Amino acid sequence: MFGADPIVFPAVFAALYAAHEVGDHWLQTHGQACGKGAPGWSGRILCARHVATLTAVKAAAVTLVALVLALPVNPYAAAAALAVDAVSHYWADRRSTLLALADWLGRHLIPGKGEFARLGDGATAPTGTGAYALDQSWHVGWLLAAALLASLGVA
């Protein structure tokens, strides 16, 4: 049977969200945070290292929650969910991609979105910027998608 489990979804979402907060803020190095958006291979590598660590933390959190709560998590669905989340996180954390999306939205659908993305001084207060708010809301939205995906394929 290929259905979704309504108990797996909230538990996996909570695990992913908690792991995201720890991995994106506590475990990300200063070098990764400052350099992951840089052009070229140095930025790509820093971003990939950050996402690899973050994904490992999320995998551990989902595994722990599934084991402790004896949840019927399909390992293939969970792996697919973590992959989708990792790709979306890497895409956004390269920075120019998310800014380009905000600019496009600002021109076509949501006036001012590009300007919002540029609010604040990222060098002095990254958590108080429009870019940070858009970045984190992007990640949480994809955590929702990943939790839904991970809740599929259980009997």
XYZ file of C-alpha atoms in Angstrom, residues 31-32 34-49 90 94:
20
model
C 33.525 30.041 7.007
C 30.558 28.182 5.539
C 30.228 33.653 5.062
C 31.486 31.824 1.990
C 28.755 29.461 0.788
C 27.334 32.102 -1.517
C 30.667 32.996 -3.098
C 30.973 32.498 -6.839
C 32.980 29.587 -8.160
C 34.084 26.313 -6.672
C 35.069 27.663 -3.267
C 31.497 28.796 -2.612
C 30.038 25.577 -4.022
C 32.285 23.435 -1.833
C 31.545 25.421 1.336
C 27.831 25.195 0.613
C 28.037 21.457 -0.107
C 29.892 20.835 3.168
C 21.825 23.999 -1.335
C 24.035 29.749 -2.856
